[in-house]
Amino acid sequence: MNQTERKSSVSFIPSVHPVMFHIFAPGAHQVEVAGTFSEWSPVELEADKDGTWSATLQLHSGFHDYKFIIDGQWTPAMGS
């Protein structure tokens, strides 16, 4: 095969990684997270006995905007 017959191709395979979301919200009845990774559709978090709510989601590599929803109130994530 000569130089003109060679074709190069690059395949993009997105990387997916587990990302843990957690927030301390004692007394909350429901906590969710929503963001660009879920097209802003809320995902429910689970509470532990000390009032920390968490969920581990499989996200594509990159930057994602997100907010927590605590008892129906949208709350910016820390650092937002």
PDB file of N, CA and C in Angstrom:
ATOM      1  N   MET A   1       0.849  -1.167   0.000  1.00  0.00           N
ATOM      2  CA  MET A   1       0.000   0.000   0.000  1.00  0.00           C
ATOM      3  C   MET A   1       0.900   1.237   0.000  1.00  0.00           C
ATOM      4  N   ASN A   2       0.645   2.178  -0.896  1.00  0.00           N
ATOM      5  CA  ASN A   2       1.453   3.390  -0.947  1.00  0.00           C
ATOM      6  C   ASN A   2       0.804   4.507  -0.137  1.00  0.00           C
ATOM      7  N   GLN A   3       1.505   5.630  -0.050  1.00  0.00           N
ATOM      8  CA  GLN A   3       1.054   6.764   0.774  1.00  0.00           C
ATOM      9  C   GLN A   3      -0.343   7.251   0.405  1.00  0.00           C
ATOM     10  N   THR A   4      -0.669   7.276  -0.887  1.00  0.00           N
ATOM     11  CA  THR A   4      -1.974   7.803  -1.285  1.00  0.00           C
ATOM     12  C   THR A   4      -3.092   6.814  -0.991  1.00  0.00           C
ATOM     13  N   GLU A   5      -2.773   5.539  -0.846  1.00  0.00           N
ATOM     14  CA  GLU A   5      -3.798   4.549  -0.556  1.00  0.00           C
ATOM     15  C   GLU A   5      -4.099   4.438   0.942  1.00  0.00           C
ATOM     16  N   ARG A   6      -3.198   4.946   1.767  1.00  0.00           N
ATOM     17  CA  ARG A   6      -3.403   4.860   3.206  1.00  0.00           C
ATOM     18  C   ARG A   6      -4.423   5.890   3.661  1.00  0.00           C
ATOM     19  N   LYS A   7      -5.290   5.444   4.481  1.00  0.00           N
ATOM     20  CA  LYS A   7      -6.277   6.351   5.064  1.00  0.00           C
ATOM     21  C   LYS A   7      -6.142   6.255   6.569  1.00  0.00           C
ATOM     22  N   SER A   8      -6.201   7.384   7.188  1.00  0.00           N
ATOM     23  CA  SER A   8      -6.159   7.365   8.637  1.00  0.00           C
ATOM     24  C   SER A   8      -7.544   7.709   9.159  1.00  0.00           C
ATOM     25  N   SER A   9      -7.857   7.099  10.242  1.00  0.00           N
ATOM     26  CA  SER A   9      -9.133   7.415  10.871  1.00  0.00           C
ATOM     27  C   SER A   9      -8.931   7.433  12.376  1.00  0.00           C
ATOM     28  N   VAL A  10      -9.705   8.265  12.997  1.00  0.00           N
ATOM     29  CA  VAL A  10      -9.657   8.375  14.438  1.00  0.00           C
ATOM     30  C   VAL A  10     -11.067   8.123  14.949  1.00  0.00           C
ATOM     31  N   SER A  11     -11.175   7.202  15.843  1.00  0.00           N
ATOM     32  CA  SER A  11     -12.470   6.922  16.456  1.00  0.00           C
ATOM     33  C   SER A  11     -12.496   7.563  17.833  1.00  0.00           C
ATOM     34  N   PHE A  12     -13.594   8.208  18.133  1.00  0.00           N
ATOM     35  CA  PHE A  12     -13.756   8.807  19.457  1.00  0.00           C
ATOM     36  C   PHE A  12     -14.646   7.890  20.275  1.00  0.00           C
ATOM     37  N   ILE A  13     -14.088   7.396  21.355  1.00  0.00           N
ATOM     38  CA  ILE A  13     -14.852   6.577  22.276  1.00  0.00           C
ATOM     39  C   ILE A  13     -14.948   7.352  23.583  1.00  0.00           C
ATOM     40  N   PRO A  14     -16.142   7.818  23.928  1.00  0.00           N
ATOM     41  CA  PRO A  14     -16.265   8.613  25.150  1.00  0.00           C
ATOM     42  C   PRO A  14     -15.933   7.783  26.378  1.00  0.00           C
ATOM     43  N   SER A  15     -15.231   8.406  27.302  1.00  0.00           N
ATOM     44  CA  SER A  15     -14.908   7.756  28.565  1.00  0.00           C
ATOM     45  C   SER A  15     -16.028   8.020  29.557  1.00  0.00           C
ATOM     46  N   VAL A  16     -16.361   7.019  30.315  1.00  0.00           N
ATOM     47  CA  VAL A  16     -17.383   7.139  31.336  1.00  0.00           C
ATOM     48  C   VAL A  16     -16.738   6.797  32.669  1.00  0.00           C
ATOM     49  N   HIS A  17     -17.017   7.621  33.673  1.00  0.00           N
ATOM     50  CA  HIS A  17     -16.405   7.457  34.989  1.00  0.00           C
ATOM     51  C   HIS A  17     -17.461   7.610  36.079  1.00  0.00           C
ATOM     52  N   PRO A  18     -17.306   6.886  37.189  1.00  0.00           N
ATOM     53  CA  PRO A  18     -18.227   7.096  38.307  1.00  0.00           C
ATOM     54  C   PRO A  18     -17.922   8.426  39.002  1.00  0.00           C
ATOM     55  N   VAL A  19     -18.947   9.203  39.248  1.00  0.00           N
ATOM     56  CA  VAL A  19     -18.815  10.490  39.941  1.00  0.00           C
ATOM     57  C   VAL A  19     -19.815  10.485  41.088  1.00  0.00           C
ATOM     58  N   MET A  20     -19.310  10.758  42.291  1.00  0.00           N
ATOM     59  CA  MET A  20     -20.198  10.789  43.452  1.00  0.00           C
ATOM     60  C   MET A  20     -20.620  12.221  43.752  1.00  0.00           C
ATOM     61  N   PHE A  21     -21.917  12.399  43.876  1.00  0.00           N
ATOM     62  CA  PHE A  21     -22.483  13.671  44.294  1.00  0.00           C
ATOM     63  C   PHE A  21     -22.921  13.490  45.743  1.00  0.00           C
ATOM     64  N   HIS A  22     -22.587  14.451  46.582  1.00  0.00           N
ATOM     65  CA  HIS A  22     -23.050  14.376  47.969  1.00  0.00           C
ATOM     66  C   HIS A  22     -23.209  15.775  48.538  1.00  0.00           C
ATOM     67  N   ILE A  23     -24.172  15.876  49.453  1.00  0.00           N
ATOM     68  CA  ILE A  23     -24.454  17.145  50.100  1.00  0.00           C
ATOM     69  C   ILE A  23     -25.007  16.853  51.496  1.00  0.00           C
ATOM     70  N   PHE A  24     -24.606  17.653  52.440  1.00  0.00           N
ATOM     71  CA  PHE A  24     -25.098  17.520  53.818  1.00  0.00           C
ATOM     72  C   PHE A  24     -26.367  18.337  53.931  1.00  0.00           C
ATOM     73  N   ALA A  25     -27.488  17.653  54.135  1.00  0.00           N
ATOM     74  CA  ALA A  25     -28.785  18.327  54.230  1.00  0.00           C
ATOM     75  C   ALA A  25     -29.645  17.613  55.270  1.00  0.00           C
ATOM     76  N   PRO A  26     -29.251  17.712  56.547  1.00  0.00           N
ATOM     77  CA  PRO A  26     -30.039  17.049  57.582  1.00  0.00           C
ATOM     78  C   PRO A  26     -31.435  17.659  57.658  1.00  0.00           C
ATOM     79  N   GLY A  27     -32.415  16.832  57.866  1.00  0.00           N
ATOM     80  CA  GLY A  27     -33.790  17.320  57.950  1.00  0.00           C
ATOM     81  C   GLY A  27     -34.501  17.399  56.614  1.00  0.00           C
ATOM     82  N   ALA A  28     -33.767  17.240  55.506  1.00  0.00           N
ATOM     83  CA  ALA A  28     -34.413  17.278  54.192  1.00  0.00           C
ATOM     84  C   ALA A  28     -35.246  16.012  53.997  1.00  0.00           C
ATOM     85  N   HIS A  29     -36.319  16.152  53.252  1.00  0.00           N
ATOM     86  CA  HIS A  29     -37.185  15.012  52.953  1.00  0.00           C
ATOM     87  C   HIS A  29     -36.847  14.384  51.612  1.00  0.00           C
ATOM     88  N   GLN A  30     -36.323  15.192  50.693  1.00  0.00           N
ATOM     89  CA  GLN A  30     -35.944  14.694  49.367  1.00  0.00           C
ATOM     90  C   GLN A  30     -34.815  15.560  48.830  1.00  0.00           C
ATOM     91  N   VAL A  31     -33.790  14.909  48.281  1.00  0.00           N
ATOM     92  CA  VAL A  31     -32.684  15.631  47.661  1.00  0.00           C
ATOM     93  C   VAL A  31     -32.409  14.975  46.312  1.00  0.00           C
ATOM     94  N   GLU A  32     -32.249  15.825  45.314  1.00  0.00           N
ATOM     95  CA  GLU A  32     -31.967  15.365  43.958  1.00  0.00           C
ATOM     96  C   GLU A  32     -30.813  16.183  43.401  1.00  0.00           C
ATOM     97  N   VAL A  33     -30.228  15.694  42.317  1.00  0.00           N
ATOM     98  CA  VAL A  33     -29.225  16.443  41.569  1.00  0.00           C
ATOM     99  C   VAL A  33     -29.670  16.435  40.110  1.00  0.00           C
ATOM    100  N   ALA A  34     -29.473  17.553  39.444  1.00  0.00           N
ATOM    101  CA  ALA A  34     -29.802  17.665  38.026  1.00  0.00           C
ATOM    102  C   ALA A  34     -28.705  18.481  37.358  1.00  0.00           C
ATOM    103  N   GLY A  35     -28.429  18.170  36.112  1.00  0.00           N
ATOM    104  CA  GLY A  35     -27.388  18.907  35.414  1.00  0.00           C
ATOM    105  C   GLY A  35     -27.353  18.613  33.938  1.00  0.00           C
ATOM    106  N   THR A  36     -26.319  19.119  33.310  1.00  0.00           N
ATOM    107  CA  THR A  36     -26.170  18.920  31.872  1.00  0.00           C
ATOM    108  C   THR A  36     -26.021  17.442  31.533  1.00  0.00           C
ATOM    109  N   PHE A  37     -25.522  16.651  32.475  1.00  0.00           N
ATOM    110  CA  PHE A  37     -25.349  15.212  32.260  1.00  0.00           C
ATOM    111  C   PHE A  37     -26.687  14.473  32.189  1.00  0.00           C
ATOM    112  N   SER A  38     -27.747  15.065  32.751  1.00  0.00           N
ATOM    113  CA  SER A  38     -29.070  14.430  32.749  1.00  0.00           C
ATOM    114  C   SER A  38     -30.102  15.266  31.992  1.00  0.00           C
ATOM    115  N   GLU A  39     -29.599  16.220  31.207  1.00  0.00           N
ATOM    116  CA  GLU A  39     -30.467  17.173  30.511  1.00  0.00           C
ATOM    117  C   GLU A  39     -31.398  17.868  31.504  1.00  0.00           C
ATOM    118  N   TRP A  40     -30.858  18.147  32.697  1.00  0.00           N
ATOM    119  CA  TRP A  40     -31.514  18.844  33.793  1.00  0.00           C
ATOM    120  C   TRP A  40     -32.720  18.082  34.349  1.00  0.00           C
ATOM    121  N   SER A  41     -32.761  16.788  34.097  1.00  0.00           N
ATOM    122  CA  SER A  41     -33.789  15.946  34.693  1.00  0.00           C
ATOM    123  C   SER A  41     -33.270  15.460  36.041  1.00  0.00           C
ATOM    124  N   PRO A  42     -34.019  15.657  37.128  1.00  0.00           N
ATOM    125  CA  PRO A  42     -33.518  15.320  38.465  1.00  0.00           C
ATOM    126  C   PRO A  42     -33.275  13.820  38.669  1.00  0.00           C
ATOM    127  N   VAL A  43     -32.212  13.533  39.416  1.00  0.00           N
ATOM    128  CA  VAL A  43     -31.848  12.177  39.825  1.00  0.00           C
ATOM    129  C   VAL A  43     -31.847  12.171  41.346  1.00  0.00           C
ATOM    130  N   GLU A  44     -32.566  11.234  41.928  1.00  0.00           N
ATOM    131  CA  GLU A  44     -32.719  11.207  43.387  1.00  0.00           C
ATOM    132  C   GLU A  44     -31.457  10.706  44.086  1.00  0.00           C
ATOM    133  N   LEU A  45     -31.120  11.356  45.205  1.00  0.00           N
ATOM    134  CA  LEU A  45     -30.012  10.935  46.055  1.00  0.00           C
ATOM    135  C   LEU A  45     -30.580  10.161  47.240  1.00  0.00           C
ATOM    136  N   GLU A  46     -29.725   9.355  47.880  1.00  0.00           N
ATOM    137  CA  GLU A  46     -30.125   8.586  49.054  1.00  0.00           C
ATOM    138  C   GLU A  46     -29.481   9.181  50.293  1.00  0.00           C
ATOM    139  N   ALA A  47     -30.241   9.168  51.394  1.00  0.00           N
ATOM    140  CA  ALA A  47     -29.758   9.732  52.661  1.00  0.00           C
ATOM    141  C   ALA A  47     -29.111   8.650  53.512  1.00  0.00           C
ATOM    142  N   ASP A  48     -28.060   9.062  54.248  1.00  0.00           N
ATOM    143  CA  ASP A  48     -27.539   8.170  55.275  1.00  0.00           C
ATOM    144  C   ASP A  48     -27.993   8.714  56.630  1.00  0.00           C
ATOM    145  N   LYS A  49     -27.657   8.040  57.704  1.00  0.00           N
ATOM    146  CA  LYS A  49     -28.189   8.413  59.017  1.00  0.00           C
ATOM    147  C   LYS A  49     -27.674   9.730  59.579  1.00  0.00           C
ATOM    148  N   ASP A  50     -26.550  10.262  59.025  1.00  0.00           N
ATOM    149  CA  ASP A  50     -26.047  11.542  59.551  1.00  0.00           C
ATOM    150  C   ASP A  50     -26.546  12.757  58.776  1.00  0.00           C
ATOM    151  N   GLY A  51     -27.396  12.542  57.758  1.00  0.00           N
ATOM    152  CA  GLY A  51     -27.951  13.661  57.001  1.00  0.00           C
ATOM    153  C   GLY A  51     -27.217  13.981  55.713  1.00  0.00           C
ATOM    154  N   THR A  52     -26.276  13.117  55.314  1.00  0.00           N
ATOM    155  CA  THR A  52     -25.591  13.297  54.030  1.00  0.00           C
ATOM    156  C   THR A  52     -26.350  12.528  52.963  1.00  0.00           C
ATOM    157  N   TRP A  53     -26.641  13.208  51.882  1.00  0.00           N
ATOM    158  CA  TRP A  53     -27.343  12.610  50.745  1.00  0.00           C
ATOM    159  C   TRP A  53     -26.323  12.380  49.640  1.00  0.00           C
ATOM    160  N   SER A  54     -26.416  11.237  48.944  1.00  0.00           N
ATOM    161  CA  SER A  54     -25.422  10.955  47.908  1.00  0.00           C
ATOM    162  C   SER A  54     -25.971  10.024  46.831  1.00  0.00           C
ATOM    163  N   ALA A  55     -25.293  10.064  45.691  1.00  0.00           N
ATOM    164  CA  ALA A  55     -25.550   9.159  44.578  1.00  0.00           C
ATOM    165  C   ALA A  55     -24.288   9.120  43.735  1.00  0.00           C
ATOM    166  N   THR A  56     -24.000   7.962  43.199  1.00  0.00           N
ATOM    167  CA  THR A  56     -22.873   7.818  42.268  1.00  0.00           C
ATOM    168  C   THR A  56     -23.451   7.594  40.878  1.00  0.00           C
ATOM    169  N   LEU A  57     -23.090   8.473  39.957  1.00  0.00           N
ATOM    170  CA  LEU A  57     -23.583   8.405  38.583  1.00  0.00           C
ATOM    171  C   LEU A  57     -22.428   8.156  37.630  1.00  0.00           C
ATOM    172  N   GLN A  58     -22.707   7.489  36.544  1.00  0.00           N
ATOM    173  CA  GLN A  58     -21.712   7.249  35.500  1.00  0.00           C
ATOM    174  C   GLN A  58     -21.795   8.411  34.496  1.00  0.00           C
ATOM    175  N   LEU A  59     -20.765   9.243  34.458  1.00  0.00           N
ATOM    176  CA  LEU A  59     -20.777  10.428  33.591  1.00  0.00           C
ATOM    177  C   LEU A  59     -19.674  10.364  32.558  1.00  0.00           C
ATOM    178  N   HIS A  60     -19.952  10.949  31.396  1.00  0.00           N
ATOM    179  CA  HIS A  60     -18.932  11.097  30.366  1.00  0.00           C
ATOM    180  C   HIS A  60     -17.894  12.108  30.843  1.00  0.00           C
ATOM    181  N   SER A  61     -16.667  11.933  30.422  1.00  0.00           N
ATOM    182  CA  SER A  61     -15.592  12.865  30.764  1.00  0.00           C
ATOM    183  C   SER A  61     -15.963  14.265  30.300  1.00  0.00           C
ATOM    184  N   GLY A  62     -15.482  15.251  31.006  1.00  0.00           N
ATOM    185  CA  GLY A  62     -15.720  16.633  30.617  1.00  0.00           C
ATOM    186  C   GLY A  62     -16.289  17.429  31.769  1.00  0.00           C
ATOM    187  N   PHE A  63     -16.716  18.636  31.456  1.00  0.00           N
ATOM    188  CA  PHE A  63     -17.275  19.535  32.450  1.00  0.00           C
ATOM    189  C   PHE A  63     -18.795  19.439  32.427  1.00  0.00           C
ATOM    190  N   HIS A  64     -19.401  19.465  33.592  1.00  0.00           N
ATOM    191  CA  HIS A  64     -20.846  19.372  33.716  1.00  0.00           C
ATOM    192  C   HIS A  64     -21.330  20.428  34.707  1.00  0.00           C
ATOM    193  N   ASP A  65     -22.342  21.180  34.333  1.00  0.00           N
ATOM    194  CA  ASP A  65     -23.004  22.094  35.254  1.00  0.00           C
ATOM    195  C   ASP A  65     -24.076  21.295  35.986  1.00  0.00           C
ATOM    196  N   TYR A  66     -24.271  21.596  37.270  1.00  0.00           N
ATOM    197  CA  TYR A  66     -25.292  20.883  38.022  1.00  0.00           C
ATOM    198  C   TYR A  66     -25.746  21.704  39.223  1.00  0.00           C
ATOM    199  N   LYS A  67     -26.919  21.336  39.736  1.00  0.00           N
ATOM    200  CA  LYS A  67     -27.468  21.930  40.961  1.00  0.00           C
ATOM    201  C   LYS A  67     -28.148  20.820  41.752  1.00  0.00           C
ATOM    202  N   PHE A  68     -28.188  21.021  43.064  1.00  0.00           N
ATOM    203  CA  PHE A  68     -28.953  20.137  43.920  1.00  0.00           C
ATOM    204  C   PHE A  68     -30.359  20.709  44.070  1.00  0.00           C
ATOM    205  N   ILE A  69     -31.314  19.820  44.289  1.00  0.00           N
ATOM    206  CA  ILE A  69     -32.696  20.223  44.528  1.00  0.00           C
ATOM    207  C   ILE A  69     -33.064  19.652  45.900  1.00  0.00           C
ATOM    208  N   ILE A  70     -33.213  20.533  46.881  1.00  0.00           N
ATOM    209  CA  ILE A  70     -33.487  20.115  48.246  1.00  0.00           C
ATOM    210  C   ILE A  70     -34.925  20.492  48.579  1.00  0.00           C
ATOM    211  N   ASP A  71     -35.752  19.473  48.778  1.00  0.00           N
ATOM    212  CA  ASP A  71     -37.177  19.676  49.052  1.00  0.00           C
ATOM    213  C   ASP A  71     -37.800  20.654  48.060  1.00  0.00           C
ATOM    214  N   GLY A  72     -37.489  20.482  46.804  1.00  0.00           N
ATOM    215  CA  GLY A  72     -38.078  21.284  45.729  1.00  0.00           C
ATOM    216  C   GLY A  72     -37.383  22.600  45.439  1.00  0.00           C
ATOM    217  N   GLN A  73     -36.389  22.983  46.235  1.00  0.00           N
ATOM    218  CA  GLN A  73     -35.676  24.254  46.034  1.00  0.00           C
ATOM    219  C   GLN A  73     -34.344  23.993  45.317  1.00  0.00           C
ATOM    220  N   TRP A  74     -34.176  24.609  44.167  1.00  0.00           N
ATOM    221  CA  TRP A  74     -32.922  24.475  43.417  1.00  0.00           C
ATOM    222  C   TRP A  74     -31.819  25.230  44.159  1.00  0.00           C
ATOM    223  N   THR A  75     -30.720  24.544  44.410  1.00  0.00           N
ATOM    224  CA  THR A  75     -29.616  25.074  45.202  1.00  0.00           C
ATOM    225  C   THR A  75     -28.328  24.955  44.415  1.00  0.00           C
ATOM    226  N   PRO A  76     -27.587  26.045  44.224  1.00  0.00           N
ATOM    227  CA  PRO A  76     -26.314  25.923  43.507  1.00  0.00           C
ATOM    228  C   PRO A  76     -25.369  24.976  44.249  1.00  0.00           C
ATOM    229  N   ALA A  77     -24.600  24.215  43.486  1.00  0.00           N
ATOM    230  CA  ALA A  77     -23.575  23.362  44.072  1.00  0.00           C
ATOM    231  C   ALA A  77     -22.497  24.232  44.666  1.00  0.00           C
ATOM    232  N   MET A  78     -21.794  23.730  45.648  1.00  0.00           N
ATOM    233  CA  MET A  78     -20.699  24.483  46.259  1.00  0.00           C
ATOM    234  C   MET A  78     -19.707  24.898  45.172  1.00  0.00           C
ATOM    235  N   GLY A  79     -19.307  26.141  45.183  1.00  0.00           N
ATOM    236  CA  GLY A  79     -18.358  26.622  44.197  1.00  0.00           C
ATOM    237  C   GLY A  79     -19.004  27.130  42.925  1.00  0.00           C
ATOM    238  N   SER A  80     -20.340  27.005  42.798  1.00  0.00           N
ATOM    239  CA  SER A  80     -21.017  27.481  41.588  1.00  0.00           C
ATOM    240  C   SER A  80     -21.256  28.965  41.662  1.00  0.00           C
TER     241      SER A  80
END
